[in-house]
Amino acid sequence: MNQNGICPIAPNVHAIGSQDWKRRIFDAFAPTPLGTTYNTYLVKGQSKTALIDTILPSFGDELSSKIDLLLGSHAIDYVIMNHAEPDHAGSIPRILGQSNAVLITTPKGAEFAQSYFKSPPDRIRVVKTDETIDLGGKTLRFLHAPFLHWPETMFTYLPEDKILFSGDFFGSHNPTGWFDDEAEEVLHWARKYYAEIMMPLAKMGRLGMAKIKDLDLALIAPSHGPMYRNPRSILNEYTKWTGEETLAKAVIIYVSMYGTIEKMARALADTLVAEGVSVRLFDLAVTDIGDLAGHLVDTRALVLGTPTVLGAMHPLSMYATYMIKMLRPPVKYGVIMNSYGWGKGAIHQGQQFLDEAKIESVATIEINGTPSLADFEHIHTVGQQLAAKIKAVVSGTT
Ligand code: FEO
């Protein structure tokens, strides 16, 4: 039973992290409309005790009081640093300062612990992949899993209880429940999180999935969001997401200052829908960038509609296209639509974006002023061409 913000997850294994209901942005980039959690776990063996990850320093008092409640005068012997980002490792100085614990991490993690947290080298033990530590009736097995999310990341597996402590992998910014069967819209928030953090690293994600494929898993315990006591659901989704499987789907993003681009975007959407393609429209002036990112995980096509502003794409289009390049979605096909007044330039930039993002350009549509009936017929034709490309890909392939 969850009491005092402590949730038992197996005999002598507790989740002791905190919910941050007030947080509204992560990494100054990703919206967190529900807030988030920083998950920390305490594993008590017959002879030794390990803390798996720490917490954002502003929650350090909460963490210390939970450790006191569970351990009393017993000390922490090991601090396992699955990931060095400060939302999980920021309280390492506090925990090492209050105990004689040894910090367990990867070689890269040892560098980061010294540079970020000034951890003394004689308090750090570097572990190899597959190395184990015996806590007395509880074994911790470490699996190096780099770039999930930073270069130093690793998984920790507890075979006696079949628990995988997975760090950011399988995480979500969703504080609505301790477990997947208690929390709200679990896969929706997991997909957004995957898009923002893991999608640019899909190849490393596939390697991570391969490392855990033979583990017997009763529980996946990530460092954000609900724990999965039904691991199959999130494993199935991660197989698709890291495999960069796409759907017969198009995401249309647009900026419209006087409604012209919006009319063009809607006309193209109508054609795509009529052709059997699933469509999501995002007006970039009011778009939650996390919602957009979440839909890029499995979309096969991307359409950008942008006006020209001072010889270039609208600034919101610039930001969105920069972000999309950074997130590296598995989009295959693209269309750029533009309306200009007295000067061109946006189409060239849009085309450059598609090239840099390695998205095949199906067509560009450039209209001077407002679109005529003939222009709308052209948009319809382009929509049919794009739909044909989208539908020609065998479902589920990249
Ligand atoms: Fe939740 Fe990459 O830290």
PDB file of N, CA and C and ligand atoms in Angstrom, residues 26 83 85 87-88 149-150 168 193 223-224, ligand 1:
ATOM      1  N   PHE A  26       9.833  20.864 -19.550  1.00  0.00           N
ATOM      2  CA  PHE A  26      11.009  20.044 -19.235  1.00  0.00           C
ATOM      3  C   PHE A  26      12.129  20.393 -20.203  1.00  0.00           C
ATOM      4  N   HIS A  83      21.548   7.007 -14.791  1.00  0.00           N
ATOM      5  CA  HIS A  83      21.566   8.146 -15.714  1.00  0.00           C
ATOM      6  C   HIS A  83      22.057   9.362 -14.940  1.00  0.00           C
ATOM      7  N   GLU A  85      21.627  12.647 -15.699  1.00  0.00           N
ATOM      8  CA  GLU A  85      20.926  13.930 -15.815  1.00  0.00           C
ATOM      9  C   GLU A  85      20.449  14.358 -14.413  1.00  0.00           C
ATOM     10  N   ASP A  87      17.879  15.523 -13.049  1.00  0.00           N
ATOM     11  CA  ASP A  87      16.567  15.169 -12.489  1.00  0.00           C
ATOM     12  C   ASP A  87      16.615  13.821 -11.767  1.00  0.00           C
ATOM     13  N   HIS A  88      17.669  13.037 -12.017  1.00  0.00           N
ATOM     14  CA  HIS A  88      17.825  11.747 -11.328  1.00  0.00           C
ATOM     15  C   HIS A  88      19.099  11.694 -10.484  1.00  0.00           C
ATOM     16  N   HIS A 149      19.195   8.125 -22.059  1.00  0.00           N
ATOM     17  CA  HIS A 149      19.128   9.204 -22.996  1.00  0.00           C
ATOM     18  C   HIS A 149      20.496   9.847 -23.293  1.00  0.00           C
ATOM     19  N   TRP A 150      21.422   9.797 -22.358  1.00  0.00           N
ATOM     20  CA  TRP A 150      22.758  10.345 -22.524  1.00  0.00           C
ATOM     21  C   TRP A 150      23.743   9.192 -22.776  1.00  0.00           C
ATOM     22  N   ASP A 168      15.336   6.572 -18.191  1.00  0.00           N
ATOM     23  CA  ASP A 168      14.356   7.322 -18.994  1.00  0.00           C
ATOM     24  C   ASP A 168      13.602   6.429 -19.983  1.00  0.00           C
ATOM     25  N   TYR A 193       6.518  11.278 -24.629  1.00  0.00           N
ATOM     26  CA  TYR A 193       7.838  11.267 -23.999  1.00  0.00           C
ATOM     27  C   TYR A 193       8.863  10.599 -24.926  1.00  0.00           C
ATOM     28  N   SER A 223      12.270   5.888 -14.830  1.00  0.00           N
ATOM     29  CA  SER A 223      12.611   6.995 -13.929  1.00  0.00           C
ATOM     30  C   SER A 223      11.628   8.168 -14.028  1.00  0.00           C
ATOM     31  N   HIS A 224      10.650   8.070 -14.920  1.00  0.00           N
ATOM     32  CA  HIS A 224       9.538   9.033 -14.943  1.00  0.00           C
ATOM     33  C   HIS A 224       8.247   8.262 -15.206  1.00  0.00           C
TER      34      HIS A 224
HETATM   35 FE1  FEO B   1      14.866  12.145 -16.901  1.00  0.00          FE
HETATM   36 FE2  FEO B   1      17.301  12.248 -19.241  1.00  0.00          FE
HETATM   37  O1  FEO B   1      16.574  12.531 -17.542  1.00  0.00           O
END
